[in-house]
CSV table of C-alpha atoms in Angstrom, one decimal:
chain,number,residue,atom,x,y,z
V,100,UNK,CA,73.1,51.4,60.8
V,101,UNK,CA,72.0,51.4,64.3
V,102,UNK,CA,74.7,51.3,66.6
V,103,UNK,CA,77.1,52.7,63.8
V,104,UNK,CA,75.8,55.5,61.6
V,105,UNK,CA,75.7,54.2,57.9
V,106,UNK,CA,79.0,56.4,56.3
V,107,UNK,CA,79.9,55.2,52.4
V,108,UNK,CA,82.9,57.3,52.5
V,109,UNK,CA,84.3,56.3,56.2
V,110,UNK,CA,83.3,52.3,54.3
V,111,UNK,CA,84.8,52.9,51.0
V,112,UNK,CA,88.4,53.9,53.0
V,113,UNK,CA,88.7,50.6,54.7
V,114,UNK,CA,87.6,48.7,51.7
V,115,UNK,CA,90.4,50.2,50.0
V,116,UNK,CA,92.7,49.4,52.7
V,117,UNK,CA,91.8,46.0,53.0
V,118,UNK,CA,92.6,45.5,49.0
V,119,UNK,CA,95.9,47.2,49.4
V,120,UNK,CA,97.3,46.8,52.2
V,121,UNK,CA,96.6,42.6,50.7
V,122,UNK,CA,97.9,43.3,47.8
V,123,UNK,CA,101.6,43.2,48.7
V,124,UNK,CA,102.1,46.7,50.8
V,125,UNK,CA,103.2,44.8,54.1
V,126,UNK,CA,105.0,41.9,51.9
V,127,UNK,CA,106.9,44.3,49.7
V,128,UNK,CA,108.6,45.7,52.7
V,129,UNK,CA,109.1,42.9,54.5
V,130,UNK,CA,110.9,41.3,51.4
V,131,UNK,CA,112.7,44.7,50.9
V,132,UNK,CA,114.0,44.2,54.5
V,133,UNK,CA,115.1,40.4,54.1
V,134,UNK,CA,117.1,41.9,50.9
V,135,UNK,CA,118.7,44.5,52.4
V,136,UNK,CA,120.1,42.1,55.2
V,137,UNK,CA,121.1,39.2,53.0
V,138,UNK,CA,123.0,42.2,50.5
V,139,UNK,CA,124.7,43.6,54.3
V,140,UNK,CA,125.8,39.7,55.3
V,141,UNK,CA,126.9,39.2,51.5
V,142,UNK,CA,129.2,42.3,51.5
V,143,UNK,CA,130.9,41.1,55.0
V,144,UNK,CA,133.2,38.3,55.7
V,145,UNK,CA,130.8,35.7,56.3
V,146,UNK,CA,132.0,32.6,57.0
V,147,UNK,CA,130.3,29.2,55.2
V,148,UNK,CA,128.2,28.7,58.0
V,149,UNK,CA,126.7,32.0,58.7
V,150,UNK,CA,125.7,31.5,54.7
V,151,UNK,CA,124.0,28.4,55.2
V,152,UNK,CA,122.2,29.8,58.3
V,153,UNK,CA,121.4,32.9,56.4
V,154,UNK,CA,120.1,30.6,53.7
V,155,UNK,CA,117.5,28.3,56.4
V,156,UNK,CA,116.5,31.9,57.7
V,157,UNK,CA,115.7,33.0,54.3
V,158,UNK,CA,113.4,29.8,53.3
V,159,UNK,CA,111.7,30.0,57.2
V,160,UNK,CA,111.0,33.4,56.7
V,161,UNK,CA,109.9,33.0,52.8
V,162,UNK,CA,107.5,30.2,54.1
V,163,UNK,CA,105.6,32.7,56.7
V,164,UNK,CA,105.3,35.1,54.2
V,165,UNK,CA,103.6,32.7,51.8
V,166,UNK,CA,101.2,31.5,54.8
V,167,UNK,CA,100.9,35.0,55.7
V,168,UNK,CA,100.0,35.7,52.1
V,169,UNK,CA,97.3,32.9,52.2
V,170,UNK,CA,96.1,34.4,55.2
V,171,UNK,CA,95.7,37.9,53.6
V,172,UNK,CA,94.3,36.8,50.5
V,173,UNK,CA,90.8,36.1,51.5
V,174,UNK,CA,90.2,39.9,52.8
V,175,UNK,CA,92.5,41.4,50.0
V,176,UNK,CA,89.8,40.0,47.6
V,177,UNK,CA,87.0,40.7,50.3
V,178,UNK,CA,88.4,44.4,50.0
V,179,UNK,CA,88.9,44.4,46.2
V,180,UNK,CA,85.1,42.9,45.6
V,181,UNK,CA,83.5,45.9,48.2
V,182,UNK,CA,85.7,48.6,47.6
V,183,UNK,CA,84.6,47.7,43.3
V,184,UNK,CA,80.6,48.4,44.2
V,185,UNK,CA,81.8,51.7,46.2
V,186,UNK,CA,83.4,52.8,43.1
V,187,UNK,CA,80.5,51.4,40.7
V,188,UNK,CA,77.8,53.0,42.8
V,189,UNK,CA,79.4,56.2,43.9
V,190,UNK,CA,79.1,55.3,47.6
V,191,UNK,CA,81.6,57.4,49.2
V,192,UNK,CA,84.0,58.0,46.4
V,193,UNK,CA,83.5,59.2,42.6
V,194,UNK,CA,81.7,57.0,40.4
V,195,UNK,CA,84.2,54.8,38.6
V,196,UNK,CA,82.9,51.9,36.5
V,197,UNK,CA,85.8,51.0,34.7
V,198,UNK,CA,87.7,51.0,37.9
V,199,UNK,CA,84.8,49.2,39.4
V,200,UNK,CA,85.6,46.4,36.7
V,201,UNK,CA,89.5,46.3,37.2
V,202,UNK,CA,89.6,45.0,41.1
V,203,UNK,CA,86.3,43.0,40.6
V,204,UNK,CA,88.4,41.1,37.8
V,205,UNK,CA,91.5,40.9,40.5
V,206,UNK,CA,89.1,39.9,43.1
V,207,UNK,CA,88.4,37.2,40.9
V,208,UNK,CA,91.6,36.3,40.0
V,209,UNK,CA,91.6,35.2,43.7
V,210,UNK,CA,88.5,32.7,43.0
V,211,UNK,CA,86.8,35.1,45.1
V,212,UNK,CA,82.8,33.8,44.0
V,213,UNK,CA,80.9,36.6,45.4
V,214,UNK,CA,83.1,38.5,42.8
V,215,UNK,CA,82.5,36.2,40.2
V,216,UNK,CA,78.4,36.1,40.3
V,217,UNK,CA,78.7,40.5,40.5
V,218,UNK,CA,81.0,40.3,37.2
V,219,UNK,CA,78.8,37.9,35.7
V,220,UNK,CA,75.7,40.4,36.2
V,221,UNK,CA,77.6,43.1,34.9
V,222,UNK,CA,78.6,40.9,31.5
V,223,UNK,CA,74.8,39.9,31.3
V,224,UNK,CA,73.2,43.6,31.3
V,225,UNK,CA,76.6,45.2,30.3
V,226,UNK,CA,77.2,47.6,32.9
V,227,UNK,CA,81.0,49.1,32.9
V,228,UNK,CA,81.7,46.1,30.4
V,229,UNK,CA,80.9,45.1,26.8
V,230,UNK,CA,77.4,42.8,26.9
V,231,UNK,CA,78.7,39.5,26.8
V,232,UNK,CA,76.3,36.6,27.8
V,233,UNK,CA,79.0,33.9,27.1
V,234,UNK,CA,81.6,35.1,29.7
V,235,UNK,CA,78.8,35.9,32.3
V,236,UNK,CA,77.6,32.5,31.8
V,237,UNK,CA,81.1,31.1,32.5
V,238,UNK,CA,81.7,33.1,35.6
V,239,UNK,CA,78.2,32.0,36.6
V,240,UNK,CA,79.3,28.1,35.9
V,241,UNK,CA,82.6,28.5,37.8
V,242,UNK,CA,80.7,30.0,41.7
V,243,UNK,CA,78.2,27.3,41.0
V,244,UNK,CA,81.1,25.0,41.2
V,245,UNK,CA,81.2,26.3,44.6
V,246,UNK,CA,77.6,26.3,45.5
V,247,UNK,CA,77.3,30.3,45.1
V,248,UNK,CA,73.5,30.6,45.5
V,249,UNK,CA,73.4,33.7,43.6
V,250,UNK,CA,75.4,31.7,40.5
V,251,UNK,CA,72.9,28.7,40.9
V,252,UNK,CA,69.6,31.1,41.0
V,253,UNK,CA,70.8,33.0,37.6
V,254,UNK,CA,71.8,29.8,35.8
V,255,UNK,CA,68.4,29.2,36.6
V,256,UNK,CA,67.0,31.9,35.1
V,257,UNK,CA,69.5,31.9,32.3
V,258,UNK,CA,68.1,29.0,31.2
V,259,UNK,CA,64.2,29.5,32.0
V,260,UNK,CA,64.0,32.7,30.1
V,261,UNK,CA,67.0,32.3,27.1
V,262,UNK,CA,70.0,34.3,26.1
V,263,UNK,CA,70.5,33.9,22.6
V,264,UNK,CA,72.9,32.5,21.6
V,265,UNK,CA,74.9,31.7,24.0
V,266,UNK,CA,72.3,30.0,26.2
V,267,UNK,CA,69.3,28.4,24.6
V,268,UNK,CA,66.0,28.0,26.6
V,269,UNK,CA,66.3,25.0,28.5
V,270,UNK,CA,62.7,24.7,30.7
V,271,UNK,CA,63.9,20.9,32.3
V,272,UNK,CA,67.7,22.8,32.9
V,273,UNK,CA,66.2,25.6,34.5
V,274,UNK,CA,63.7,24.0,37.1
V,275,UNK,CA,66.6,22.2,38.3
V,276,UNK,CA,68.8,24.5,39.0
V,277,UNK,CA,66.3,26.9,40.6
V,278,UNK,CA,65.1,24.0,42.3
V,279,UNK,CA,68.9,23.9,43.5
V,280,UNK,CA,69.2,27.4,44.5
V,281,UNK,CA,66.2,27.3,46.2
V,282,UNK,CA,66.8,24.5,48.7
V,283,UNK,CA,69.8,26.3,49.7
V,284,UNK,CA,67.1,28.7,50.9
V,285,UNK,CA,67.6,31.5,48.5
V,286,UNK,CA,64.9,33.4,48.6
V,287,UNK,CA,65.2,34.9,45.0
V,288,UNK,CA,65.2,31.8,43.9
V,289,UNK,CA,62.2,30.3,45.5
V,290,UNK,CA,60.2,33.3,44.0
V,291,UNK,CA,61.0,32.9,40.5
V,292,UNK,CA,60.4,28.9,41.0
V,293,UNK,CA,57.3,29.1,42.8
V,294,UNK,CA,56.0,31.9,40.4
V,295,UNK,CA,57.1,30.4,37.3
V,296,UNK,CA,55.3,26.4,38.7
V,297,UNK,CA,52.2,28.1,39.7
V,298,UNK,CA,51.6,29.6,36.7
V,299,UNK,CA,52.3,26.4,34.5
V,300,UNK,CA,55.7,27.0,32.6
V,301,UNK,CA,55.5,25.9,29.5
V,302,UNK,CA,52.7,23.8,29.5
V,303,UNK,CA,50.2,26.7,30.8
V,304,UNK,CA,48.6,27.3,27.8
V,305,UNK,CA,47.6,23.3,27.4
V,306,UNK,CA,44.1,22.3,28.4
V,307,UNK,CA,44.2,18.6,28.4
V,308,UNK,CA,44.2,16.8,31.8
V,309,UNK,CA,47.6,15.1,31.7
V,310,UNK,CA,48.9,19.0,31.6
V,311,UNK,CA,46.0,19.8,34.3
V,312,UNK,CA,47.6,16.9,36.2
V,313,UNK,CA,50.9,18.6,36.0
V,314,UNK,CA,49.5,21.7,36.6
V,315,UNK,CA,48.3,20.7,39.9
V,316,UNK,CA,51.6,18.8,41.2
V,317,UNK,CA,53.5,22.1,40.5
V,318,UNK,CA,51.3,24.5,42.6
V,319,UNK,CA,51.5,22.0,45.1
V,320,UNK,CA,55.5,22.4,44.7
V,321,UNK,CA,54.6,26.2,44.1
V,322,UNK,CA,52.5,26.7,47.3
V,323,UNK,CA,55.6,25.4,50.0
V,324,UNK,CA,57.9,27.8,48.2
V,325,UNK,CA,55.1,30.3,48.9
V,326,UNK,CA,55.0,28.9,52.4
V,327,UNK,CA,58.8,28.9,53.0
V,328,UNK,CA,59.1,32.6,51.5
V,329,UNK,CA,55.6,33.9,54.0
V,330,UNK,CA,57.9,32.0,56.8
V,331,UNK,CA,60.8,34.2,56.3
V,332,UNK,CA,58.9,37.2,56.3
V,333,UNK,CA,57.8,38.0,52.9
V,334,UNK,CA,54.6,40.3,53.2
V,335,UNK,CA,53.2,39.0,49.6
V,336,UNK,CA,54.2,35.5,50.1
V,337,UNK,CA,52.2,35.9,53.2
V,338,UNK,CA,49.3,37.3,51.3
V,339,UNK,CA,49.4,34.7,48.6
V,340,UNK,CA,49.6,31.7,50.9
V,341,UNK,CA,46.3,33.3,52.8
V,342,UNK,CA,44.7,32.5,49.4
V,343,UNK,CA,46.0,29.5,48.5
V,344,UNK,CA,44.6,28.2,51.8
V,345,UNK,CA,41.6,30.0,51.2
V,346,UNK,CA,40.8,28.8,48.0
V,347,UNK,CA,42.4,25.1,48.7
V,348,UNK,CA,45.2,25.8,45.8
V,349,UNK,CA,48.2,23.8,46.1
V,350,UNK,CA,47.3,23.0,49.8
V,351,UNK,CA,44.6,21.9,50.9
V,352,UNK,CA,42.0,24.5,52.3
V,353,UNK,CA,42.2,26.2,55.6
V,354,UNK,CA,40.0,29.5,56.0
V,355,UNK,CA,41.9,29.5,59.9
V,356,UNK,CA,45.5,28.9,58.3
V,357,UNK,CA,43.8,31.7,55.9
V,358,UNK,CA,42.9,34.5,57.9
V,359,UNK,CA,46.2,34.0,60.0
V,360,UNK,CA,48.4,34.7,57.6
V,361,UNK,CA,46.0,37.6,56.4
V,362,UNK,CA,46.4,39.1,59.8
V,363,UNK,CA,49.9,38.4,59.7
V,364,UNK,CA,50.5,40.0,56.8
V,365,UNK,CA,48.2,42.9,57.7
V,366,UNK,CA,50.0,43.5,60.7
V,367,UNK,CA,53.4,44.5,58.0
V,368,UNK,CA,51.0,46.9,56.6
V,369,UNK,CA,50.4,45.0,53.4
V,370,UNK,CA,47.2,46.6,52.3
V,371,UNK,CA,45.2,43.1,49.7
V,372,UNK,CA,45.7,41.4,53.0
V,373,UNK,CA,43.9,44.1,54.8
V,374,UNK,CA,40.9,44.3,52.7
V,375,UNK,CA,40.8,40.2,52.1
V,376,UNK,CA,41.3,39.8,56.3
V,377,UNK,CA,38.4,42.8,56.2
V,378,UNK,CA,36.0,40.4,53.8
V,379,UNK,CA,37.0,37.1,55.8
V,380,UNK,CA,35.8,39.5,59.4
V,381,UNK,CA,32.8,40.5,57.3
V,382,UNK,CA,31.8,37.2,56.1
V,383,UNK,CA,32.7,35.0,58.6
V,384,UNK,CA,35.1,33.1,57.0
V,385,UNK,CA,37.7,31.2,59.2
V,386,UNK,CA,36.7,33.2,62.1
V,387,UNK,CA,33.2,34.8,64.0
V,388,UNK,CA,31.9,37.5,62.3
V,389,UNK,CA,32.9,40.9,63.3
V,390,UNK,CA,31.8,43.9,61.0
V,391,UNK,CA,33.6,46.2,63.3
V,392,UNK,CA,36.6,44.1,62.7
V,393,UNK,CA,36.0,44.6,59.0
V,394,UNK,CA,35.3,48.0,59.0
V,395,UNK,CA,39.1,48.5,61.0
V,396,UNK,CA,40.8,46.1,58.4
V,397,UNK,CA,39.4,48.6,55.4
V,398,UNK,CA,40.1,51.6,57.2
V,399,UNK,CA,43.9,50.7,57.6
V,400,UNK,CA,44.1,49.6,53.8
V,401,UNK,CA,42.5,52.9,52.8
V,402,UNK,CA,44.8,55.1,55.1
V,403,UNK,CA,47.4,53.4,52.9
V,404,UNK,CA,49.5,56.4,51.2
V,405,UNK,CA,47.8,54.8,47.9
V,406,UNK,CA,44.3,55.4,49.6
V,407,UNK,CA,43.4,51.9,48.4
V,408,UNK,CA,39.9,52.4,46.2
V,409,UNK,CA,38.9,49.2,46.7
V,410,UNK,CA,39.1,49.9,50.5
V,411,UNK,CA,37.0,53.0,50.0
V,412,UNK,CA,34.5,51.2,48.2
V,413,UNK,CA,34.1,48.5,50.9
V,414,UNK,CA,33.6,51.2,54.0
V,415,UNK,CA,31.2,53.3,51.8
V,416,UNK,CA,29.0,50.2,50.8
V,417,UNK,CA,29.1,49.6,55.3
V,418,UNK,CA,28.1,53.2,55.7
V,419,UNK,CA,25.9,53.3,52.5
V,420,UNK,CA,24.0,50.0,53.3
V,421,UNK,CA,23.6,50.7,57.5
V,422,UNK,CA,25.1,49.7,60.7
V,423,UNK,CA,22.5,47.2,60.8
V,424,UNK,CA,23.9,45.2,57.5
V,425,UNK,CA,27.4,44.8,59.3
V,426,UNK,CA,27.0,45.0,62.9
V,427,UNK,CA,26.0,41.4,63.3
V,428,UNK,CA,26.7,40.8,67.3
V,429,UNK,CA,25.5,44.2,68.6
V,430,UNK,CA,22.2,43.4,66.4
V,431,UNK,CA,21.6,40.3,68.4
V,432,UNK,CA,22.4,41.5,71.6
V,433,UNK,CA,19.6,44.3,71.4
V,434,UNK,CA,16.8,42.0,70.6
């Protein structure tokens, strides 16, 4: 937090709020109330039409308390679904997975999909639950009714990968919900896709040039998920795209489009794109060539908590081999 220091505990209390003071506190007194009345008139001498007045009173008032019901049920199951990772996680109260499990399954209850997609991950690794791929798989199905990205992306990879035997592999079944998850801009999503296209899916291994064909429409599709991921920030994405332009993989090559997203990427610290924006400076690839440039792009990717050898190796060859073999403008300018 920045305006509001981060407090798990101060979090968990409100969570817990939210799900009961939703799940029937206010309504369970107001109802006591409306009964201790109608018991009061019934006890008097009411005449016929106090009764029936009593009675339209009764059904307004029953009416607001549905809609105010309504109303409530959206944060009750808000506060049942966050107040359940508090208690699975231990943030801010004791650890308590089977609790956890209880108010995610009444959050559900509620057709609250967040909740359904976080109890179908905990059926599909078994965590707090009994393993069970076939109810995960339902939940799954019933928030990608709703368009729950999170739902689409792991039907996705449900089927991509297999979970026997409940769900089969399905390669065409997966690509398209992937594909599905990741035009709603899911950026989990777009990684697995793009990964799994640009390295062939299940036709990698073939070497005839219908699959080469193939091969090449699906890093095309690969490279502007790569794109699309680099544009919303992804450091490696960023990296990666730099070489597809580079090399002309999936897009068509670019060394300019290259080394900018190198640099941008460099500037998040991300230490291959230091060392490749360091060879493009030192070779003059997509820009003039600047061996002091270089030597600066190494020397960040070396001061990298890692140290980066391959960094090291490229400022000792500079040093090893003389200023003169890298410093190409001040060469020139003393002749």
């Amino acid at each position: 937090g920045q305006d509001v220091e981060v407090d798990y505990e101060e979090a968990a209390k409100h969570y817990k709020r939210a799900a009961e003071i939703g799940d029937g506190g206010r309504r369970r007194e107001k109802r006591a109330d409306a009964s201790d009345v109608a018991g009061e008139n019934k006890a008097g001498e009411a005449t016929k039409e106090s009764e029936g007045k009593e009675k339209e009173g009764e059904k307004e008032e029953k009416g607001e308390e549905e809609k105010e019901e309504e109303g409530e049920e959206p944060a009750r199951a808000a506060g049942l679904y966050n107040y359940s990772r508090c208690l699975l996680l231990g943030h801010g109260v004791a650890m308590d997975k089977k609790k956890a499990v209880e108010l995610l399954q009444r959050a559900v209850l509620l057709n609250f999909t967040t909740a359904q997609s976080f109890l179908a991950g905990l059926y599909c690794r078994g965590e707090g639950v009994e393993k069970d791929t076939a109810r995960a798989l339902a939940l799954y199905e019933k928030a990608a009714e709703k368009d729950d990205p999170q739902a689409v992306h792991a039907l996705g990879h449900l089927h991509l990968v297999g979970a026997p035997p409940s769900v089969p592999v399905n390669e065409e079944k997966g690509i398209a919900f992937l594909r599905r998850a990741a035009d709603m801009g899911y950026n989990a999503a777009m990684s697995e896709l793009a990964e799994y296209l640009w390295k062939g899916g299940s036709a990698a291994e073939a070497d005839d040039e219908e699959n080469k064909e193939q091969q090449s429409i699906r890093r095309k599709e690969a490279a502007k998920y790569f794109l699309l991921l680099a544009k919303n920030g992804d450091t490696t994405r960023m990296k990666l795209i730099g070489d597809c332009y580079l090399l002309g993989q999936g897009v068509d090559a670019d060394a300019k489009l290259a080394v900018e997203w190198y640099t941008a990427a460099s500037e998040r610290k991300h230490i291959e794109a230091q060392i490749a924006l360091g060879d493009c400076f030192f070779q003059g690839i997509g820009c003039a060539r600047n061996a002091e440039k270089a030597l600066y792009c190494y020397k960040q990717a070396a001061s990298s908590p890692s140290y980066s050898p391959e960094a090291q190796m490229r400022i000792g060859d500079l040093h090893f081999q003389g200023y003169s073999y890298h410093s190409f403008q001040l060469i020139a300018n003393s002749k």
